[in-house]
Amino acid sequence: MASSRHMCTFMAGASTSVASVASAVVVSRSSARPHASFAITLAVAGAMTSTSASSASETCCTGAAASSHIPTATGSRVSARKVVAPTKRVAFSVITTFTRIPRRMHSRASSHALYAAMQPVTPRTTVGAVRFSLMRRIIALQALAASAAGKNPPQTLRGGRMQHAAFGTSAEVRIRLGGPAGFGIKAAGQTLARSFVRAGLSTFDLTEYPSLIKGGHNTYHLRVSPDELFSHVEPTDVLVALDRATVDLHLAELTDGAALVYDPATVDVSDLAPEGLCLVAVPFDDIVKEAGGAKIMRNVAALGAVLGHMDFPIEHLAESLRAQFAHKEPQVAEQNVAVATGGWEHARRNACEFPHTLAPIEGAPKRILVDGNEAVGLGALAAGIGFYAAYPMTPASSLLHFMATRAEKAGVIVKHPEDEIAAMNMVVGAAFGGTRAMCATSGGGFSLMVEALGLAGASESAVVVGLFTRPGPATGLPTWTEQSDLRFAIHAAQGEFPRVVLAPGDRADAFELTWRAFNLADVLQTPVILLGDTYLSDNRQSVTPFDTASVQVERGELQVEGDVEGYLRYKVTESGISPRVLPGVEGAQQIVNSYEHDERGWGSLGEDASTRAAQNEKRMRKLELARTIVPPARRYGPQEAEVSVICFGTTKQPVREAMRKLAAEGLAVNMLQVVTVWPFPADEVAAFLRGAKRTVCIEGNLTGQLQGLVREQCLMDVDESLRRFDGRPFSPEQVEMKLRGVAGRA
């Protein structure tokens, strides 16, 4: 408590010493020090001027009401919304501070001094009263900021934990597994998800992990419901903690009646108040030993315990385990089943009352569990892909693995070249030979591909490029998500040439838009970019099996045989589409290079001014044809609505989830998902905006790239915007809060 109060006084400007705090508290922009959970949350919050250490300490460490502008000892006025930025984990995570926090001018230390390496404190060393008062203080600031902005706060506090806006019903369960990297958390979570899908239920998962092989903090969040799910949500009903850090970081997300599943031999929770929380102690290691299994099976014991506490049958998990280990010796699968059963039985014997009811659905329609990269891969295979090349880069890497495991059976050549430059050039070469070809990467790899992308544009090659984005610039955040490469995809490579950019919003979109991308590339003879992100690529959703019967293959102006005497590869046509034949067809002289060229492909003649103009205009006329055949924008919700949303890509998912909840409460919201972001559907967007009462653009980047396209292409603007750019996806709770504010129903 002393160190917490001292830090508060320092940040409020009433103390000039940080030495006594430096040994106990960490303040950092990184989440690498999660145990600094409660130490310094509200630096300058309070309703009075700080004139002494005692008054500042009292202000920071109590739940007194705060005004929207808070005077400090310096006489400065500070907006409560700009004081401290609580991170996603609220009181149970590190709080970011910056030099903008006001302090006395004579303070000897700047905020940068706080970034020095310090010994962390754990929440167990923090007095409970201070911990909960700090949490309440955060909520007070959130409510204050929301009130000033005309919005509702996303959570309220009851019983010392955050209570989140309810999405779904009591039949829905949200499960989170957490622990260090290397514990097999994602694999275990996906096994659990498959068991629920086998039981006829819908699932949606969210995996969060740092760019580490070992250590750090990984989580797998699984949402399960009898109803269709569009996205993840914030609350957790069952928390499986494989280490104490998981408890500290996620305790605030637990709902009333939630369960904490842990092994008492490795996780000490003796300091936790059991009120409103069910502590389910399960000896994972002992259960594994009794079953004669390996230590790595402890996660399977945890999965069984989760189902046991929920009073959910074990049979579906047993089936999933047998299917998962079918390629190994039979005893491996049976040992895993025995371990899962042991955890299930132990939890049933020691279970508390669980407020959620979830049961298998007999005769439910078949569903498959896929992530975005798998959906893209299935779409490519359905389209008849013949060549795939890629250099691994998160989050696109798993698509390379997916294609490689199916290459021989599907008759696809899959290459792992030395870098992304080679991958893109290989794809251009394969397309020249008439093969449907694709590569995929993330922003950094796409940067290397850009010159070869220009080659594809100049040579009018039918290539498909997957650009699955993560936060940049440079290495950025390799394992997190963002939508900040929209403009990059539209304008990449020097000069001007046509391209199509498609942005799938979910796994069904990813399958459909991929096979359509191959058709567009062939018909238009130009690059087509699939613009996804980590939220799409890495996370799995249960969906209806994809309709492969609806897939149509269109090769455009491609002639595979016959006499084509007088063939002109780059013939100037009204549509911009020139004849195209395969190498080796009689009478077809193939001249393809990176130079500007005449109709035959001769680069030496392309320097003529009239030839340059004719070829340039010919290529760009393809965009007019593209506008008539690309997938249109998709509209969701009622025709008449109080609030209208425009978005692209995976933002669609949390928006749809928020729309469903608001519709049940009588607030009508509709949405326009821009599927083809280039060529931009200006007419569709303009018509949508003209028919709207209040409009908001929601996108995952800092600069508002989609909103900028609306202004540029439609000469119109939206009323408000919501942007997120911290590497995390939007949650439906955030979207709901914004939409309420726009509608004036905060």
XYZ file of C-alpha atoms in Angstrom:
746
model
C 0.000 0.000 0.000
C 2.819 2.352 0.816
C 4.422 2.023 -2.592
C 1.052 2.400 -4.291
C 0.290 5.581 -2.374
C 3.785 6.925 -2.939
C 3.526 6.480 -6.685
C 0.155 8.215 -6.657
C 1.594 11.175 -4.806
C 4.557 11.401 -7.157
C 2.410 11.386 -10.249
C 0.034 13.887 -8.735
C 2.956 16.237 -8.262
C 3.162 16.122 -4.505
C 6.401 14.168 -4.308
C 9.717 14.440 -6.101
C 11.160 11.095 -5.146
C 10.796 7.896 -7.057
C 13.565 5.938 -5.378
C 11.320 4.204 -2.869
C 8.886 3.274 -5.586
C 11.463 2.026 -8.067
C 12.051 -1.099 -6.040
C 8.429 -2.134 -6.083
C 6.571 -0.844 -9.099
C 6.867 -1.141 -12.852
C 5.290 1.317 -15.244
C 5.815 0.404 -18.853
C 4.093 0.475 -22.170
C 4.837 -3.251 -22.437
C 2.614 -5.910 -20.921
C 5.702 -7.894 -19.996
C 5.283 -6.977 -16.325
C 1.729 -8.108 -15.624
C 2.158 -8.234 -11.856
C 2.213 -4.462 -11.566
C -1.525 -4.785 -11.623
C -2.812 -2.450 -9.002
C 0.108 -0.273 -8.062
C -0.374 2.949 -10.012
C -3.643 3.253 -11.794
C -4.978 6.720 -11.182
C -2.218 9.232 -10.872
C -3.925 12.568 -10.855
C -7.531 11.519 -10.380
C -9.320 13.366 -7.617
C -11.614 16.236 -6.843
C -9.219 18.586 -5.105
C -5.916 20.340 -5.587
C -2.971 18.231 -4.468
C -0.945 20.277 -2.034
C 0.644 17.532 0.015
C 1.626 13.915 -0.163
C -1.147 12.919 2.194
C -3.914 14.643 0.262
C -2.716 13.316 -3.080
C -2.430 9.839 -1.631
C -5.946 10.040 -0.246
C -7.253 11.235 -3.588
C -5.598 8.460 -5.574
C -6.449 5.579 -3.304
C -10.136 6.171 -2.556
C -13.252 5.962 -4.614
C -14.256 9.595 -4.206
C -16.137 11.135 -7.094
C -14.050 12.922 -9.694
C -14.946 15.929 -11.765
C -14.409 16.069 -15.513
C -11.496 18.478 -15.079
C -9.155 17.987 -12.157
C -6.961 20.792 -10.774
C -3.473 19.755 -9.720
C -0.779 21.426 -7.707
C 0.552 23.090 -10.823
C -2.736 24.809 -11.484
C -3.120 22.869 -14.756
C -6.520 21.546 -15.768
C -6.516 17.973 -16.977
C -9.285 16.112 -18.770
C -9.989 12.874 -16.951
C -10.107 11.095 -20.276
C -6.455 11.964 -20.901
C -5.000 11.207 -17.507
C -4.231 7.531 -17.608
C -5.025 4.930 -20.251
C -6.100 1.691 -18.586
C -5.316 -1.226 -20.818
C -7.668 -3.993 -21.817
C -7.161 -5.788 -18.542
C -8.222 -2.717 -16.570
C -7.041 -2.948 -12.952
C -5.345 -6.266 -13.536
C -2.793 -5.098 -16.059
C -0.027 -2.573 -16.471
C -1.184 0.993 -16.870
C 0.452 3.153 -19.538
C 1.682 6.591 -18.510
C 3.177 9.385 -20.562
C 4.858 12.714 -19.966
C 1.545 14.444 -20.599
C 0.561 13.610 -17.003
C 1.025 16.904 -15.118
C 3.461 17.112 -12.230
C 5.215 19.829 -10.290
C 7.778 21.652 -12.375
C 10.505 20.952 -9.820
C 10.022 17.168 -9.968
C 13.471 15.651 -10.449
C 12.259 12.691 -12.519
C 10.459 12.616 -15.835
C 8.070 9.832 -16.702
C 10.856 8.179 -18.646
C 12.598 7.498 -15.356
C 9.727 5.205 -14.516
C 10.649 2.916 -17.391
C 13.771 1.627 -15.645
C 13.898 -2.045 -14.717
C 12.204 -2.570 -11.373
C 11.118 -5.482 -9.249
C 7.403 -6.195 -9.752
C 4.921 -6.642 -6.967
C 2.203 -9.254 -7.121
C -1.430 -8.535 -6.313
C -1.066 -10.806 -3.294
C 1.192 -8.205 -1.695
C -1.349 -5.486 -2.299
C -3.959 -4.793 0.339
C -7.377 -5.870 -0.937
C -9.031 -2.595 -0.024
C -6.553 -0.639 -2.116
C -6.925 -3.087 -5.000
C -10.673 -2.736 -5.190
C -10.638 1.016 -4.609
C -8.279 1.366 -7.551
C -10.603 -0.733 -9.659
C -13.543 1.404 -8.653
C -11.466 4.452 -9.458
C -10.905 3.204 -12.995
C -14.613 2.671 -13.423
C -15.245 6.155 -12.078
C -12.914 7.616 -14.691
C -14.450 5.498 -17.446
C -17.916 6.603 -16.445
C -16.719 10.199 -16.266
C -15.174 10.060 -19.724
C -18.237 8.322 -21.126
C -20.523 10.917 -19.583
C -18.496 13.744 -21.082
C -18.684 12.066 -24.489
C -22.383 11.249 -24.194
C -21.763 7.505 -23.977
C -22.476 4.696 -21.567
C -19.552 3.044 -19.786
C -18.899 -0.481 -21.065
C -18.911 -2.083 -17.642
C -20.128 -1.544 -14.115
C -18.539 -2.896 -10.967
C -20.238 -5.370 -8.654
C -18.715 -7.556 -6.032
C -15.181 -6.413 -6.807
C -15.232 -7.651 -10.407
C -16.229 -6.200 -13.739
C -19.735 -6.965 -14.959
C -19.920 -6.766 -18.728
C -22.788 -6.065 -21.038
C -24.490 -9.384 -21.709
C -24.200 -10.835 -25.201
C -26.149 -14.027 -25.791
C -28.203 -15.872 -23.161
C -27.662 -17.967 -20.052
C -27.169 -20.894 -22.430
C -23.947 -19.294 -23.672
C -20.592 -19.999 -22.010
C -17.292 -18.117 -22.400
C -14.153 -20.103 -21.504
C -10.595 -18.769 -21.270
C -7.407 -20.826 -20.971
C -4.258 -18.971 -19.984
C -0.597 -19.650 -19.314
C 2.933 -19.268 -20.700
C 3.833 -19.994 -24.317
C 4.846 -23.595 -24.857
C 2.063 -25.050 -22.692
C -0.061 -26.095 -25.689
C -2.844 -23.698 -24.764
C -4.130 -23.076 -28.292
C -4.047 -26.760 -29.214
C -5.948 -27.665 -26.052
C -8.502 -24.942 -26.634
C -9.138 -26.028 -30.197
C -9.658 -29.607 -29.018
C -12.334 -28.314 -26.666
C -13.884 -26.259 -29.469
C -14.077 -29.306 -31.739
C -15.865 -31.253 -29.026
C -18.536 -28.556 -28.746
C -18.965 -28.471 -32.523
C -19.399 -32.257 -32.471
C -22.148 -31.663 -29.921
C -24.020 -29.457 -32.396
C -23.084 -26.103 -30.837
C -21.641 -22.934 -32.364
C -18.201 -21.667 -31.370
C -15.962 -18.660 -31.934
C -12.438 -18.450 -30.565
C -9.841 -15.744 -30.037
C -6.163 -16.550 -29.525
C -3.848 -13.921 -28.059
C -0.120 -14.530 -27.785
C 3.133 -12.552 -27.889
C 5.902 -13.162 -30.409
C 7.654 -15.687 -28.167
C 8.397 -19.404 -28.351
C 8.517 -19.800 -24.572
C 7.238 -17.671 -21.726
C 5.089 -14.580 -21.963
C 1.349 -14.896 -21.563
C -0.893 -16.779 -23.984
C -4.650 -17.049 -23.836
C -7.308 -18.904 -25.755
C -10.847 -17.537 -25.389
C -13.703 -19.761 -26.535
C -17.301 -18.689 -26.877
C -19.916 -21.463 -27.091
C -23.639 -21.113 -27.793
C -26.578 -22.923 -29.387
C -27.013 -19.785 -31.531
C -24.839 -18.534 -34.392
C -21.895 -16.466 -33.176
C -20.368 -13.556 -35.068
C -17.405 -12.603 -32.857
C -15.688 -12.949 -29.508
C -16.877 -11.044 -26.418
C -15.034 -9.709 -23.375
C -16.469 -11.573 -20.339
C -15.319 -14.970 -19.096
C -17.455 -17.553 -17.286
C -14.772 -20.227 -16.833
C -11.100 -19.328 -16.410
C -8.532 -22.128 -16.633
C -5.326 -20.799 -15.059
C -2.124 -22.704 -15.722
C -0.169 -20.039 -13.835
C -0.849 -17.252 -11.346
C -0.362 -14.535 -13.970
C -3.502 -15.748 -15.716
C -5.480 -15.156 -12.538
C -4.058 -11.678 -12.048
C -4.598 -10.600 -15.640
C -8.091 -11.954 -16.183
C -9.828 -11.969 -12.815
C -11.507 -8.670 -13.668
C -13.166 -10.251 -16.705
C -15.009 -12.908 -14.711
C -18.778 -12.726 -14.391
C -20.852 -13.423 -11.277
C -20.832 -17.132 -10.556
C -17.783 -17.712 -12.741
C -15.434 -20.620 -12.135
C -11.663 -20.507 -11.713
C -10.163 -23.898 -12.610
C -6.586 -24.377 -11.389
C -4.092 -26.851 -9.968
C -3.449 -25.939 -6.308
C 0.034 -27.445 -6.565
C 1.125 -24.772 -9.050
C -1.290 -21.857 -8.602
C -1.824 -20.213 -5.209
C -5.184 -18.434 -4.930
C -5.362 -18.247 -1.148
C -5.689 -14.451 -1.278
C -8.828 -14.461 -3.427
C -12.216 -13.743 -1.902
C -14.527 -16.612 -2.896
C -17.697 -14.479 -2.899
C -19.292 -14.704 -6.345
C -16.452 -16.894 -7.602
C -16.231 -20.681 -7.653
C -12.705 -21.960 -7.020
C -12.365 -25.346 -8.724
C -9.128 -26.934 -7.519
C -8.139 -29.835 -9.776
C -4.840 -31.736 -9.289
C -3.944 -31.937 -12.980
C -0.595 -33.656 -12.486
C -2.011 -36.242 -10.077
C -4.791 -37.115 -12.506
C -2.267 -37.560 -15.305
C -0.123 -39.855 -13.147
C -3.124 -41.983 -12.171
C -3.956 -42.467 -15.852
C -0.355 -43.355 -16.690
C -0.039 -40.416 -19.038
C 2.711 -37.927 -19.816
C 2.974 -34.554 -18.078
C 2.033 -32.791 -21.301
C -1.478 -34.231 -20.863
C -2.252 -31.938 -17.914
C -4.117 -29.615 -20.289
C -6.424 -32.480 -21.210
C -7.249 -32.912 -17.519
C -8.148 -29.224 -17.451
C -10.483 -29.652 -20.431
C -12.246 -32.514 -18.706
C -12.572 -30.401 -15.561
C -14.185 -27.567 -17.520
C -16.843 -29.891 -18.911
C -17.333 -31.539 -15.533
C -17.961 -28.223 -13.818
C -20.442 -27.288 -16.559
C -22.158 -30.687 -16.200
C -21.555 -31.226 -19.914
C -21.149 -34.804 -21.252
C -17.587 -36.044 -21.726
C -18.342 -38.211 -24.784
C -17.830 -35.481 -27.386
C -14.429 -34.560 -25.954
C -13.472 -38.233 -25.966
C -14.439 -38.476 -29.646
C -12.371 -35.393 -30.459
C -9.333 -36.793 -28.664
C -9.594 -40.122 -30.466
C -9.851 -38.342 -33.812
C -6.962 -36.022 -32.956
C -4.616 -38.896 -32.056
C -5.869 -41.395 -34.634
C -2.498 -41.290 -36.404
C -0.696 -42.501 -33.267
C -0.732 -45.736 -31.324
C -4.224 -46.472 -29.915
C -3.023 -46.255 -26.314
C -2.081 -42.589 -26.789
C -5.663 -41.628 -27.535
C -7.028 -43.790 -24.727
C -4.597 -42.314 -22.201
C -5.791 -38.834 -23.165
C -9.410 -39.934 -22.820
C -8.633 -41.385 -19.384
C -6.974 -38.136 -18.284
C -9.913 -36.055 -19.550
C -12.345 -38.363 -17.768
C -10.359 -38.049 -14.545
C -10.553 -34.258 -14.680
C -14.256 -34.433 -15.533
C -15.087 -36.702 -12.615
C -13.051 -34.663 -10.129
C -14.756 -31.417 -11.150
C -18.210 -32.989 -10.958
C -17.520 -34.116 -7.410
C -16.342 -30.641 -6.377
C -18.431 -28.356 -8.591
C -20.220 -25.227 -7.418
C -23.530 -24.023 -8.770
C -22.952 -22.802 -12.343
C -25.387 -20.141 -13.637
C -25.151 -21.231 -17.284
C -26.876 -24.173 -18.919
C -25.306 -25.665 -22.017
C -26.310 -28.996 -23.532
C -25.620 -30.908 -26.757
C -28.090 -30.432 -29.598
C -29.211 -33.695 -31.115
C -29.654 -33.649 -34.877
C -28.096 -30.197 -35.284
C -26.955 -29.251 -38.808
C -23.357 -30.165 -39.515
C -20.819 -27.431 -38.921
C -17.089 -27.218 -39.553
C -14.488 -25.392 -37.474
C -12.105 -23.321 -39.604
C -9.874 -20.291 -39.331
C -9.536 -17.689 -42.052
C -6.401 -19.155 -43.608
C -8.025 -22.572 -43.882
C -11.063 -20.963 -45.508
C -8.801 -19.184 -48.012
C -7.002 -22.458 -48.724
C -10.267 -24.304 -49.297
C -11.433 -21.527 -51.612
C -8.201 -21.726 -53.591
C -8.475 -25.503 -53.945
C -12.095 -25.190 -55.058
C -10.987 -22.658 -57.684
C -8.450 -25.088 -59.125
C -5.220 -23.520 -57.898
C -2.151 -25.153 -59.415
C 0.733 -23.263 -57.791
C 1.248 -21.725 -54.356
C 4.443 -20.061 -53.138
C 5.087 -18.322 -49.839
C 7.763 -17.472 -47.332
C 6.434 -17.901 -43.760
C 5.281 -14.716 -42.061
C 2.691 -14.408 -39.318
C -0.269 -14.474 -39.743
C -0.053 -15.968 -43.256
C 2.243 -18.876 -42.340
C -0.468 -21.414 -41.581
C -1.816 -21.095 -45.129
C 1.523 -22.407 -46.423
C 1.260 -25.360 -44.035
C -2.350 -25.980 -45.066
C -1.496 -26.029 -48.770
C 1.601 -28.182 -48.268
C -0.319 -30.930 -46.467
C -2.809 -31.118 -49.346
C -0.444 -30.512 -52.252
C 0.038 -34.094 -53.408
C -3.603 -35.107 -53.152
C -4.873 -31.916 -54.809
C -2.192 -31.814 -57.493
C -0.870 -28.421 -56.395
C 2.776 -27.404 -56.582
C 3.693 -25.726 -53.271
C 7.002 -23.893 -52.904
C 8.749 -22.431 -49.871
C 11.310 -20.127 -51.553
C 14.119 -18.140 -50.001
C 12.068 -14.963 -49.523
C 8.918 -13.097 -50.514
C 10.595 -11.568 -53.570
C 11.129 -15.022 -55.015
C 7.622 -16.120 -54.050
C 5.960 -13.283 -55.955
C 8.159 -13.737 -59.018
C 7.428 -17.468 -59.027
C 3.704 -16.747 -58.995
C 4.038 -14.354 -61.945
C 5.921 -17.048 -63.851
C 3.327 -19.700 -63.035
C 0.533 -17.407 -64.213
C 2.422 -16.852 -67.484
C 2.232 -20.606 -68.013
C -1.542 -20.574 -67.540
C -1.612 -21.989 -64.021
C -3.851 -20.495 -61.376
C -1.249 -19.165 -58.964
C -1.228 -17.496 -55.555
C 1.096 -16.284 -52.826
C 0.373 -14.840 -49.379
C 2.201 -12.851 -46.721
C 1.803 -10.004 -44.244
C 2.736 -6.334 -44.516
C 6.503 -6.751 -44.243
C 6.609 -9.502 -46.836
C 4.252 -7.596 -49.106
C 6.701 -4.700 -48.980
C 9.277 -7.011 -50.555
C 6.770 -8.242 -53.127
C 5.851 -4.790 -54.366
C 8.281 -4.632 -57.309
C 7.140 -8.017 -58.590
C 3.538 -6.921 -58.053
C 4.290 -4.101 -60.472
C 5.678 -6.698 -62.886
C 2.363 -8.545 -62.655
C 0.567 -5.306 -63.437
C 2.780 -4.449 -66.419
C 2.705 -7.983 -67.830
C -1.039 -8.268 -67.129
C -0.550 -11.472 -65.184
C -3.488 -13.201 -63.506
C -2.139 -13.572 -59.964
C -3.823 -13.708 -56.562
C -1.996 -12.233 -53.560
C -3.043 -12.729 -49.942
C -2.160 -9.757 -47.729
C -3.031 -10.675 -44.147
C -2.182 -7.648 -42.067
C -0.736 -7.060 -38.626
C 0.315 -3.816 -36.903
C 3.251 -2.023 -38.509
C 5.433 -0.290 -39.472
C 8.541 -2.507 -39.680
C 8.223 -5.644 -37.547
C 5.397 -4.022 -35.617
C 3.408 -6.507 -33.548
C 3.814 -9.833 -35.356
C 1.022 -11.725 -33.592
C -1.635 -9.031 -33.254
C -4.168 -7.520 -35.628
C -4.854 -4.248 -37.436
C -6.420 -2.867 -40.637
C -3.734 -0.318 -41.398
C -2.586 -1.612 -44.812
C -5.715 -0.663 -46.765
C -4.109 2.223 -48.639
C -0.920 0.206 -49.075
C -2.830 -2.560 -50.864
C -4.574 -0.071 -53.147
C -1.447 1.872 -54.147
C 1.460 -0.609 -53.829
C 4.131 -0.491 -56.585
C 5.331 2.403 -58.678
C 3.271 3.764 -61.522
C -0.399 3.148 -62.184
C -2.050 -0.125 -63.075
C -5.390 -1.728 -62.257
C -5.843 -4.130 -59.399
C -8.777 -5.513 -57.437
C -8.698 -5.564 -53.625
C -11.208 -7.796 -51.821
C -11.654 -7.706 -48.025
C -13.350 -10.773 -46.501
C -15.167 -10.141 -43.236
C -15.426 -13.694 -41.918
C -14.583 -17.284 -42.822
C -17.501 -17.711 -45.229
C -16.394 -14.537 -47.003
C -12.822 -15.821 -47.104
C -13.846 -18.992 -48.924
C -16.119 -17.256 -51.418
C -13.912 -14.262 -52.164
C -10.881 -16.492 -52.720
C -12.420 -18.535 -55.523
C -13.918 -15.369 -56.966
C -10.465 -13.740 -56.812
C -9.067 -16.358 -59.179
C -11.913 -15.731 -61.633
C -11.388 -11.971 -61.471
C -7.643 -12.355 -62.002
C -8.219 -14.475 -65.111
C -11.011 -12.356 -66.567
C -9.290 -9.025 -65.931
C -5.718 -10.301 -66.454
C -4.489 -8.286 -63.499
C -3.464 -8.852 -59.853
C -6.190 -9.452 -57.279
C -5.358 -8.881 -53.607
C -7.151 -10.603 -50.728
C -6.914 -8.181 -47.800
C -7.317 -9.969 -44.469
C -5.849 -9.615 -40.982
C -4.747 -11.650 -37.987
C -8.249 -11.672 -36.502
C -9.430 -13.499 -39.620
C -6.363 -15.669 -40.232
C -5.667 -17.039 -36.754
C -9.068 -17.455 -35.136
C -11.610 -20.190 -35.723
C -15.346 -20.050 -36.169
C -17.862 -22.858 -36.620
C -19.638 -22.414 -39.945
C -21.919 -24.287 -42.297
C -19.796 -26.372 -44.691
C -18.801 -24.305 -47.699
C -20.905 -24.771 -50.811
C -18.373 -26.063 -53.313
C -21.162 -26.762 -55.811
C -21.637 -23.012 -56.230
C -18.031 -22.487 -57.313
C -17.718 -21.503 -60.961
C -14.438 -21.370 -62.848
C -14.096 -18.548 -65.373
C -10.807 -18.281 -67.263
C -11.707 -15.215 -69.341
C -9.998 -14.642 -72.720
C -7.738 -17.660 -72.372
C -7.172 -19.875 -75.395
C -5.428 -23.136 -74.620
C -5.126 -24.579 -78.137
C -5.688 -23.873 -81.834
C -4.074 -21.665 -84.467
C -3.799 -18.022 -83.422
C -1.787 -16.571 -86.281
C -1.409 -12.827 -85.896
C -1.739 -13.059 -82.118
C -1.182 -9.773 -80.263
C -0.784 -10.365 -76.515
C -1.382 -6.707 -75.648
C -3.884 -5.820 -78.332
C -5.635 -2.523 -77.606
C -9.326 -3.270 -77.057
C -12.339 -1.289 -75.931
C -12.669 -3.323 -72.717
C -8.940 -3.286 -71.999
C -8.871 -7.100 -72.075
C -6.459 -8.546 -74.648
C -6.328 -12.076 -76.086
C -4.367 -14.560 -73.981
C -3.021 -17.929 -75.017
C -0.790 -20.457 -73.361
C 2.875 -20.727 -74.300
C 3.317 -23.299 -77.049
C 0.052 -22.636 -78.855
C 0.751 -22.530 -82.594
C 1.092 -19.062 -84.056
C 1.360 -17.293 -80.697
C 4.615 -15.468 -80.180
C 5.059 -14.891 -76.431
C 6.951 -11.748 -75.495
C 6.472 -10.741 -71.869
C 8.762 -8.474 -69.840
C 8.760 -5.594 -67.398
C 9.180 -2.814 -69.992
C 6.392 -0.768 -71.437
C 5.616 -2.423 -74.757
C 3.600 -2.333 -77.932
C 0.736 -4.701 -78.761
C 3.129 -7.556 -79.557
C 5.079 -7.102 -76.331
C 8.181 -5.496 -77.823
C 9.695 -3.312 -75.122
C 11.943 -1.403 -77.500
C 8.865 0.041 -79.215
C 7.098 0.909 -75.981
C 9.003 4.167 -75.576
C 6.979 5.766 -78.323
C 4.691 8.353 -76.708
C 1.526 7.202 -78.451
C 2.242 3.549 -77.649
C 2.814 4.356 -73.999
C -0.437 6.299 -73.785
C -2.409 3.604 -75.607
C -1.154 0.763 -73.394
C -1.581 2.771 -70.206
C -5.171 3.672 -71.054
C -5.917 0.118 -72.197
C -4.854 -1.328 -68.859
C -6.794 1.189 -66.808
C -10.010 0.560 -68.789
C -10.140 -2.783 -67.009
C -11.330 -0.987 -63.899
C -14.559 -0.012 -65.650
C -15.223 -3.656 -66.456
C -14.176 -4.628 -62.939
C -16.844 -2.382 -61.415
C -19.511 -4.475 -63.142
C -18.269 -7.912 -62.044
C -16.657 -7.520 -58.603
C -18.622 -8.554 -55.479
C -20.898 -5.706 -54.366
C -21.004 -4.206 -50.886
C -23.135 -6.212 -48.463
C -25.873 -4.716 -46.373
C -27.039 -6.019 -42.998
C -29.899 -4.908 -40.787
C -33.169 -3.098 -41.482
C -33.689 -0.684 -44.346
C -34.530 2.109 -41.891
C -32.211 2.539 -38.924
C -31.296 5.091 -36.291
C -27.590 4.485 -36.861
C -25.850 3.299 -40.024
C -22.364 1.758 -39.939
C -19.843 1.504 -42.760
C -16.883 -0.833 -42.345
C -14.645 -3.312 -44.152
C -12.998 -6.617 -43.359
C -13.314 -8.333 -40.005
C -14.808 -5.290 -38.283
C -18.010 -6.727 -39.719
C -18.035 -9.424 -37.021
C -18.212 -7.397 -33.775
C -20.518 -4.910 -35.504
C -22.992 -7.672 -36.372
C -22.828 -8.951 -32.797
C -23.552 -5.487 -31.411
C -26.344 -4.957 -33.960
C -28.088 -8.136 -32.836
C -28.025 -7.125 -29.181
C -29.189 -3.585 -29.877
C -31.988 -4.824 -32.138
C -33.313 -6.938 -29.266
C -33.437 -3.755 -27.186
C -35.239 -1.744 -29.854
C -32.319 0.206 -31.331
C -32.258 -0.302 -35.103
C -28.786 -0.328 -36.659
C -27.800 -1.280 -40.193
C -24.390 -1.811 -41.740
C -22.709 -1.627 -45.128
C -19.716 -3.940 -45.450
C -17.416 -2.751 -48.231
C -16.323 -6.079 -49.731
C -14.484 -4.763 -52.791
C -12.409 -1.911 -51.437
C -10.848 -1.309 -54.871
C -12.231 -0.292 -57.264
C -14.124 1.558 -54.562
C -17.934 1.169 -54.754
C -18.603 4.903 -54.607
C -22.183 4.729 -55.889
C -23.216 2.055 -53.372
C -21.593 3.845 -50.453
C -23.027 7.229 -51.418
C -26.538 5.792 -51.711
C -26.180 4.159 -48.293
C -25.010 7.393 -46.679
C -27.756 9.464 -48.295
C -30.395 7.152 -46.864
C -28.979 7.187 -43.331
C -29.940 9.291 -40.310
C -26.672 9.100 -38.401
C -23.535 7.461 -39.794
C -20.380 6.061 -38.220
C -17.292 4.529 -39.838
C -15.647 1.755 -37.801
C -12.163 0.559 -38.751
C -8.995 -0.838 -37.186
C -6.430 1.850 -37.961
C -5.344 5.234 -36.640
C -5.761 7.518 -39.648
C -9.229 6.510 -40.820
C -8.224 5.055 -44.173
C -11.703 3.825 -45.123
C -13.252 7.110 -44.060
C -10.686 8.872 -46.229
C -11.738 6.778 -49.222
C -15.362 7.711 -48.593
C -14.450 11.397 -48.645
C -12.248 11.021 -51.698
C -14.491 8.809 -53.809
C -17.973 9.927 -52.705
C -17.316 13.576 -51.803
C -19.269 12.830 -48.622
C -18.375 12.127 -45.018
C -19.722 10.180 -42.067
C -20.976 11.813 -38.890
C -18.667 9.967 -36.506
C -15.922 7.361 -36.493
C -14.622 4.634 -34.204
C -11.034 3.450 -34.637
C -8.865 0.962 -32.826
C -5.134 0.649 -33.403
C -3.601 -1.057 -30.354
C -3.245 -4.456 -32.006
C -6.482 -5.822 -30.582
C -9.724 -6.430 -32.477
C -12.875 -4.498 -31.711
C -15.123 -6.140 -29.165
C -18.902 -5.960 -29.603
C -19.062 -4.200 -26.240
C -16.968 -1.318 -27.615
C -19.072 -1.126 -30.756
C -22.296 -1.216 -28.765
C -21.166 1.647 -26.549
C -20.295 3.769 -29.582
C -23.563 3.055 -31.369
C -25.563 3.934 -28.276
C -23.735 7.227 -28.070
C -24.320 8.027 -31.750
C -28.028 7.244 -31.315
C -28.224 9.419 -28.209
C -29.105 6.458 -26.017
C -26.051 6.433 -23.797
